[in-house]
């Protein structure tokens, strides 16, 4: 039977099926060809156009995104496509986009903000899904495929992320610049249009640091230098500055005369210079300033307090950075004023040691001792007036005895590093561990090294005992300069790094610009044991790591410097401009057997310090190697001393533990018991002590002023005449530092010598708990006498005047009431013209002696910045009611300006 089409034509079934199959095969072959071409790896841009309309539809063309991007700058680009039809789907088939960028799979957009520079390679793929037609007719009807073929393409691309913007600009300031030879100038580069503003620096002459600090070359005529800054992310981006370097004018001291000083009054003036190349260094090249005054090497300031009147010729020397120097002769005059050799009730030292290099001439030969050489032989063979130079950087291990020789004040023996004077701190300036190549020590104040080149010679103790420095009996006229003195790690206890031979005497010794130190964990009892010495000075030096380990240690009491024990004349002593660190007492006079008291002791411009990392529980805690803490006591203690001046010092950190409760200063004459049951020091006394123009901070308590008996009942001979004035005591914190939180204890034990003539005047202090702890078992004791507290500003504390507790009701301070206590405990006293801040209800204003002030708070005092009583600015504002309110017409509280001047450069 024949089939008839709807067009009226006859088609055989087999013929029609064959035709349709042929057309489908042909179309499918075209599709496969197109797909193969698209997937062959050839880019869309490289494909040849096909005249067949279905092939053109299937051919995709990709347009790649921009290849440049910038860190921190938003990026937005589209991977566009042509060819194909219908919807597209985009993906990254290999590699990856830069961090911060993402691809939108539907639109092909790449967006985001790049975060990391670099070049990132990746392959972008796109696919298109749409109906396809064969382009053939069956009769008059097109034939449509029953499936929808997918067409895809891919292309390799990359994006480079730069740290700079192509539109960024670089400039240098200042430009131009004018400098003198070897002067310094800080340059600054400004790089805009990029998040990466780092630059590198270079200069055609001179030097320039990584931070842009330029040091001009040394020139004798005008020279032009080019300074260049180059972007580190784009070496083609740079800028220059023109520097004109001129030969320096001649260096000269401009000051022609100095204002006169007044004995007993703080002094401050300055020398000035011009020309040469800054920075300048100042020194005294001949003569000397009167003791108590010093010339600051870096600033030319002359500050301090002297007790001497008269005329003092000296020559000032200024040296510039280029090595030029200039000198100027002066006659410094000190008028007597009202000075009588006393500060209040206390007699000042009668003898002061002059320690300028000009005062210790060594006109003889120079003996060089190189590494591995025999130092002891050099010491033995040296003649008076010789200088022994030890090779800088070398180590000499042994116990070295400095022998007695017949030297005199015109022929000293100097033992020093071979490094030049210019490599050391200038005379009168403190040496730090920087000069031994050590830039910092944990828990200590910053050294601020300008260089860490090791220019010292090292003496090291080989074993236990005392050494490496021992002065033989009769030794004298030695000056040691620029030495590091220490001990090995481990190996037992070292008693003293420097000492006098047992039972001997020595005198006229100066330790100058030295670093004496123990090790981090070992028992090192003391740095300098003064023994029975006279005219001994320790100046401009640095002491660290003197401590005794608690419970298991071989010692129990450590000091940087100790003295006051012996049966021969002791003193005068000068301890000036040192960093003093020890766990026991940073400095101690007395505490053992003696038959005489050391006299005429000058302690000025020192920084007393205990690292807080020695306190258990603190971050970075350091103790003995077994973890036990060190035995911590106080900062300064006198048990046997006469005529002591403690002036212009900074004292920091003391906390309670073991036998002490965190006082900074103890003035406690003692006939010390050493366990034998006898009286070891019946002649011990502490008399005529002046403490002034300094600061005490970060302590559990301020001062203990007490006369008492030794443990075996021994009685000291005297404890009296103390003058304490112009002292700031802040951050008294009993909770943080494990102690009573008081300003001072004033007390006397039964049978002890009468405590008398104590004056506390113009003090600023902020005890949180107690102003004064007072104690005296009046029966059978006599009363204490002549106590004066005046012109001060202090926190009253929660328990202002309180009993020491001993003796119960027999204690004169039993009633814990200010006026009642002072009337009962002192045969004579004066407590007037002071401001007690925030007196509590247990001590109302009516319970205090008359003539005082009672501000409700520190705010009412009107300090410039109270700062919670910790590191504030304690000047009074002009509107303070306590301006000029003192009995002497001065501001209440400490003279802050005088203190600032006195301690300038001490820390």
Coordinates of N, CA, C and O in Angstrom, one line a residue, residues 62-173:
X62 N 36.2 34.7 23.9 CA 36.4 35.3 25.2 C 37.2 36.5 25.1 O 38.2 36.6 24.4
X63 N 36.8 37.6 25.9 CA 37.6 38.8 26.1 C 38.2 38.8 27.5 O 37.4 38.9 28.5
X64 N 39.5 38.7 27.6 CA 40.1 38.5 29.0 C 40.1 39.8 29.8 O 40.1 40.9 29.2
X65 N 40.1 39.7 31.1 CA 40.1 40.9 32.0 C 41.4 41.6 32.0 O 42.4 41.1 31.6
X66 N 41.4 42.9 32.5 CA 42.7 43.6 32.6 C 43.7 42.9 33.5 O 43.3 42.3 34.5
X67 N 45.0 42.9 33.1 CA 46.0 42.1 33.8 C 46.6 42.8 35.0 O 47.5 42.2 35.6
X68 N 46.2 44.1 35.3 CA 46.9 44.8 36.4 C 45.9 45.2 37.4 O 44.7 45.5 37.2
X69 N 46.3 45.0 38.7 CA 45.5 45.3 39.9 C 46.5 45.9 40.9 O 47.7 45.7 40.8
X70 N 45.9 46.5 42.0 CA 46.7 47.1 43.0 C 46.2 46.7 44.4 O 45.0 46.7 44.6
X71 N 47.1 46.3 45.3 CA 46.7 46.0 46.6 C 46.0 47.1 47.3 O 46.4 48.3 47.2
X72 N 44.8 46.8 47.8 CA 44.0 47.8 48.5 C 43.2 48.7 47.7 O 42.4 49.6 48.1
X73 N 43.3 48.5 46.4 CA 42.4 49.3 45.4 C 41.4 48.4 44.8 O 41.7 47.3 44.3
X74 N 40.1 48.8 44.9 CA 39.0 47.9 44.3 C 39.2 47.6 42.8 O 39.7 48.4 42.1
X75 N 39.0 46.4 42.5 CA 39.1 45.9 41.1 C 37.8 45.4 40.6 O 37.0 44.7 41.3
X76 N 37.4 45.8 39.4 CA 36.1 45.4 38.8 C 36.3 45.2 37.3 O 36.6 46.2 36.6
X77 N 36.2 44.0 36.8 CA 36.4 43.7 35.4 C 35.4 42.6 34.9 O 35.0 41.8 35.8
X78 N 35.1 42.6 33.7 CA 34.2 41.6 33.1 C 34.9 40.7 32.1 O 35.6 41.3 31.2
X79 N 34.8 39.4 32.2 CA 35.3 38.5 31.2 C 34.1 38.3 30.2 O 33.2 37.6 30.4
X80 N 34.2 39.1 29.1 CA 33.1 39.1 28.2 C 33.2 38.0 27.2 O 34.3 37.4 27.0
X81 N 32.1 37.6 26.5 CA 32.0 36.5 25.5 C 31.2 36.9 24.3 O 30.2 37.7 24.5
X82 N 31.6 36.4 23.2 CA 30.8 36.6 22.0 C 30.6 35.2 21.3 O 31.4 34.3 21.6
X83 N 29.6 35.2 20.5 CA 29.3 33.9 20.0 C 28.4 33.1 20.9 O 28.1 33.5 22.0
X84 N 27.9 32.0 20.4 CA 26.9 31.2 21.2 C 25.7 32.0 21.4 O 25.4 33.1 20.9
X85 N 24.8 31.4 22.1 CA 23.5 32.1 22.4 C 22.9 31.5 23.6 O 23.4 30.5 24.2
X86 N 21.9 32.1 24.2 CA 21.3 31.6 25.4 C 22.1 32.0 26.6 O 22.7 33.1 26.6
X87 N 22.1 31.2 27.6 CA 22.8 31.6 28.9 C 24.2 31.1 28.9 O 24.6 30.1 28.2
X88 N 25.1 31.8 29.7 CA 26.5 31.5 29.8 C 26.8 31.1 31.2 O 26.1 31.6 32.2
X89 N 27.8 30.2 31.4 CA 28.2 29.8 32.7 C 29.8 29.9 32.8 O 30.4 29.3 31.9
X90 N 30.3 30.8 33.7 CA 31.7 31.0 33.8 C 32.3 30.3 35.0 O 31.7 30.1 36.1
X91 N 33.6 29.9 34.9 CA 34.3 29.2 36.0 C 35.8 29.4 35.8 O 36.3 29.7 34.7
X92 N 36.5 29.1 36.9 CA 38.0 29.0 36.8 C 38.3 27.6 36.8 O 38.1 26.8 37.8
X93 N 38.8 27.1 35.7 CA 39.1 25.7 35.5 C 40.4 25.2 36.1 O 40.6 24.0 36.4
X94 N 41.3 26.1 36.2 CA 42.6 25.8 36.8 C 43.3 27.1 37.3 O 42.9 28.2 36.8
X95 N 44.3 27.0 38.2 CA 44.9 28.2 38.8 C 44.0 28.8 39.8 O 43.1 28.2 40.3
X96 N 44.2 30.1 40.0 CA 43.3 30.8 41.0 C 43.5 32.3 40.8 O 44.5 32.8 40.4
X97 N 42.4 33.0 41.3 CA 42.4 34.4 41.3 C 43.3 34.9 42.4 O 43.5 34.2 43.4
X98 N 43.7 36.2 42.4 CA 44.4 36.8 43.5 C 43.5 36.8 44.7 O 42.3 37.0 44.6
X99 N 44.1 36.6 45.9 CA 43.3 36.7 47.1 C 42.5 38.1 47.2 O 43.1 39.1 46.9
X100 N 41.3 38.0 47.5 CA 40.4 39.2 47.6 C 39.5 39.3 46.4 O 38.6 40.2 46.4
X101 N 39.8 38.6 45.3 CA 39.0 38.7 44.1 C 38.1 37.4 43.9 O 38.5 36.3 44.3
X102 N 36.9 37.6 43.4 CA 36.0 36.5 43.1 C 35.4 36.6 41.7 O 35.3 37.7 41.2
X103 N 35.0 35.5 41.1 CA 34.4 35.4 39.8 C 32.9 35.2 40.0 O 32.5 34.2 40.7
X104 N 32.1 36.0 39.3 CA 30.6 35.7 39.2 C 30.4 34.8 38.1 O 30.6 35.0 36.9
X105 N 29.8 33.6 38.5 CA 29.7 32.5 37.5 C 28.6 32.8 36.4 O 28.7 32.2 35.3
X106 N 27.7 33.7 36.7 CA 26.7 34.0 35.7 C 27.0 35.2 34.8 O 26.7 35.2 33.6
X107 N 27.7 36.2 35.4 CA 28.0 37.4 34.6 C 29.4 37.5 34.0 O 29.7 38.2 33.2
X108 N 30.3 36.7 34.6 CA 31.8 36.7 34.3 C 32.5 37.8 34.9 O 33.7 38.0 34.6
X109 N 31.9 38.6 35.8 CA 32.6 39.7 36.5 C 33.6 39.2 37.5 O 33.3 38.3 38.2
X110 N 34.7 39.8 37.5 CA 35.7 39.6 38.6 C 35.8 40.8 39.4 O 36.2 41.9 38.9
X111 N 35.5 40.7 40.7 CA 35.4 41.9 41.5 C 36.1 41.6 42.9 O 36.3 40.5 43.2
X112 N 36.3 42.7 43.6 CA 36.9 42.6 45.0 C 38.1 43.6 45.1 O 38.3 44.4 44.3
X113 N 38.8 43.5 46.3 CA 39.9 44.3 46.6 C 41.1 43.4 46.8 O 41.1 42.6 47.8
X114 N 42.1 43.4 46.0 CA 43.3 42.5 46.2 C 44.0 42.8 47.5 O 44.1 43.9 47.9
X115 N 44.5 41.7 48.1 CA 45.2 41.9 49.4 C 46.6 41.5 49.4 O 47.4 41.9 50.2
X116 N 47.0 40.8 48.3 CA 48.4 40.3 48.3 C 49.1 40.5 47.0 O 48.5 40.1 45.9
X117 N 50.2 41.2 46.9 CA 50.8 41.4 45.6 C 51.4 40.1 45.0 O 51.6 39.1 45.7
X118 N 51.5 40.1 43.7 CA 52.0 38.9 43.0 C 51.4 38.7 41.7 O 50.5 39.5 41.3
X119 N 51.8 37.7 40.9 CA 51.2 37.4 39.6 C 50.5 36.1 39.8 O 51.1 35.1 40.2
X120 N 49.2 36.1 39.3 CA 48.4 34.9 39.5 C 47.9 34.4 38.2 O 47.2 35.2 37.5
X121 N 48.2 33.2 37.8 CA 47.9 32.6 36.5 C 46.6 31.7 36.7 O 46.5 31.0 37.7
X122 N 45.7 31.8 35.8 CA 44.5 31.0 35.9 C 43.9 30.8 34.5 O 44.3 31.4 33.5
X123 N 43.0 29.8 34.4 CA 42.3 29.5 33.1 C 40.8 29.8 33.3 O 40.2 29.3 34.3
X124 N 40.2 30.7 32.5 CA 38.8 31.0 32.6 C 38.0 30.1 31.5 O 38.5 30.0 30.4
X125 N 37.0 29.5 31.9 CA 36.1 28.7 31.0 C 34.7 29.3 31.0 O 34.2 29.8 32.0
X126 N 34.1 29.1 29.8 CA 32.7 29.6 29.6 C 32.0 28.5 28.8 O 32.6 27.9 27.9
X127 N 30.8 28.3 29.1 CA 29.9 27.3 28.4 C 28.6 28.0 28.1 O 28.1 28.8 28.8
X128 N 28.0 27.6 26.9 CA 26.7 28.1 26.4 C 25.8 27.0 26.1 O 26.2 26.0 25.3
X129 N 24.6 26.9 26.5 CA 23.6 25.9 26.2 C 22.4 26.5 25.5 O 21.8 27.4 26.0
X130 N 22.1 26.0 24.2 CA 21.0 26.7 23.4 C 20.5 25.7 22.3 O 21.3 24.8 21.9
X131 N 19.3 25.8 21.8 CA 18.8 24.9 20.7 C 19.6 25.1 19.4 O 20.0 26.2 19.1
X132 N 19.8 24.1 18.7 CA 20.6 24.1 17.4 C 19.7 23.6 16.3 O 18.9 22.6 16.5
X133 N 19.9 24.1 15.1 CA 19.1 23.7 14.0 C 20.1 23.2 12.9 O 21.2 23.7 12.7
X134 N 19.6 22.2 12.2 CA 20.4 21.5 11.2 C 20.6 22.4 9.9 O 21.4 22.1 9.1
X135 N 19.7 23.3 9.7 CA 19.8 24.1 8.4 C 19.3 23.3 7.2 O 19.5 23.7 6.1
X136 N 18.5 22.2 7.4 CA 17.9 21.4 6.2 C 16.4 21.4 6.4 O 15.9 21.6 7.5
X137 N 15.8 21.1 5.3 CA 14.3 21.0 5.3 C 13.9 19.6 4.9 O 14.5 19.0 4.0
X138 N 12.9 19.2 5.5 CA 12.2 18.0 5.0 C 10.9 18.5 4.3 O 10.0 18.9 5.0
X139 N 11.0 18.5 3.1 CA 9.9 19.2 2.4 C 10.0 20.7 2.7 O 11.0 21.3 2.5
X140 N 9.0 21.3 3.2 CA 9.0 22.7 3.5 C 9.1 22.9 5.1 O 9.0 24.0 5.6
X141 N 9.4 21.9 5.9 CA 9.4 21.9 7.3 C 10.8 21.7 7.8 O 11.5 20.7 7.5
X142 N 11.4 22.6 8.6 CA 12.7 22.4 9.2 C 12.7 21.3 10.2 O 11.7 21.1 10.9
X143 N 13.9 20.6 10.2 CA 14.0 19.5 11.2 C 14.8 20.0 12.4 O 15.9 20.5 12.3
X144 N 14.2 19.9 13.6 CA 14.8 20.4 14.9 C 15.4 19.2 15.6 O 14.7 18.1 15.7
X145 N 16.6 19.3 16.2 CA 17.2 18.3 17.0 C 16.3 18.1 18.2 O 15.8 19.0 18.8
X146 N 16.3 16.9 18.7 CA 15.6 16.6 20.0 C 16.4 16.9 21.2 O 15.9 16.9 22.3
X147 N 17.8 17.3 21.1 CA 18.6 17.7 22.3 C 19.1 19.1 22.1 O 19.0 19.6 21.0
X148 N 19.7 19.7 23.2 CA 20.3 21.0 23.2 C 21.8 20.9 23.4 O 22.2 20.8 24.6
X149 N 22.6 20.9 22.5 CA 24.1 20.7 22.7 C 24.7 21.9 23.5 O 24.3 23.0 23.3
X150 N 25.8 21.6 24.3 CA 26.5 22.6 25.1 C 27.8 23.0 24.4 O 28.6 22.1 24.0
X151 N 28.0 24.3 24.2 CA 29.2 24.8 23.5 C 30.1 25.5 24.6 O 29.6 26.2 25.4
X152 N 31.4 25.2 24.7 CA 32.3 25.9 25.7 C 33.6 26.3 25.0 O 33.9 25.9 24.0
X153 N 34.2 27.2 25.8 CA 35.5 27.7 25.4 C 36.3 28.1 26.6 O 35.8 28.3 27.7
X154 N 37.6 28.1 26.5 CA 38.5 28.5 27.7 C 39.7 29.3 27.2 O 40.0 29.2 26.0
X155 N 40.3 30.0 28.1 CA 41.4 30.8 27.7 C 42.3 31.0 29.0 O 41.8 31.2 30.1
X156 N 43.6 31.0 28.8 CA 44.5 31.3 29.9 C 44.6 32.8 30.1 O 44.6 33.6 29.1
X157 N 44.8 33.2 31.4 CA 44.9 34.6 31.7 C 45.7 34.8 32.9 O 46.1 33.8 33.6
X158 N 46.1 36.0 33.2 CA 46.8 36.3 34.5 C 46.5 37.7 34.9 O 46.1 38.5 34.2
X159 N 46.6 37.9 36.3 CA 46.4 39.2 36.9 C 47.6 39.5 37.8 O 47.9 38.6 38.6
X160 N 48.3 40.6 37.6 CA 49.4 41.0 38.4 C 49.0 42.0 39.4 O 48.5 43.1 39.0
X161 N 49.1 41.7 40.7 CA 48.7 42.6 41.7 C 50.0 43.3 42.2 O 50.9 42.7 42.7
X162 N 50.0 44.7 42.1 CA 51.1 45.5 42.4 C 50.9 46.2 43.8 O 49.7 46.4 44.2
X163 N 52.0 46.5 44.4 CA 51.9 47.3 45.7 C 51.7 48.8 45.4 O 51.6 49.5 46.3
X164 N 51.9 49.2 44.2 CA 51.8 50.6 43.9 C 50.8 50.9 42.8 O 50.4 50.0 42.1
X165 N 50.4 52.1 42.8 CA 49.5 52.5 41.8 C 50.3 53.2 40.7 O 51.2 53.9 41.0
X166 N 49.9 52.9 39.5 CA 50.6 53.5 38.4 C 50.5 55.0 38.4 O 51.4 55.7 37.8
X167 N 49.6 55.5 39.1 CA 49.4 57.0 39.2 C 50.0 57.6 40.4 O 49.9 58.8 40.7
X168 N 50.7 56.7 41.3 CA 51.3 57.2 42.5 C 52.5 58.2 42.2 O 53.1 58.2 41.2
X169 N 52.8 59.1 43.2 CA 53.8 60.0 43.1 C 54.7 60.0 44.3 O 54.2 59.7 45.4
X170 N 56.0 60.3 44.2 CA 56.9 60.2 45.3 C 57.6 61.6 45.5 O 58.1 62.2 44.5
X171 N 57.7 62.0 46.7 CA 58.4 63.3 47.0 C 59.2 63.2 48.3 O 58.9 62.3 49.1
X172 N 60.2 64.0 48.4 CA 61.0 64.0 49.6 C 61.0 65.4 50.3 O 60.9 66.4 49.6
X173 N 61.0 65.4 51.6 CA 61.0 66.6 52.4 C 62.1 66.5 53.5 O 62.2 65.4 54.1

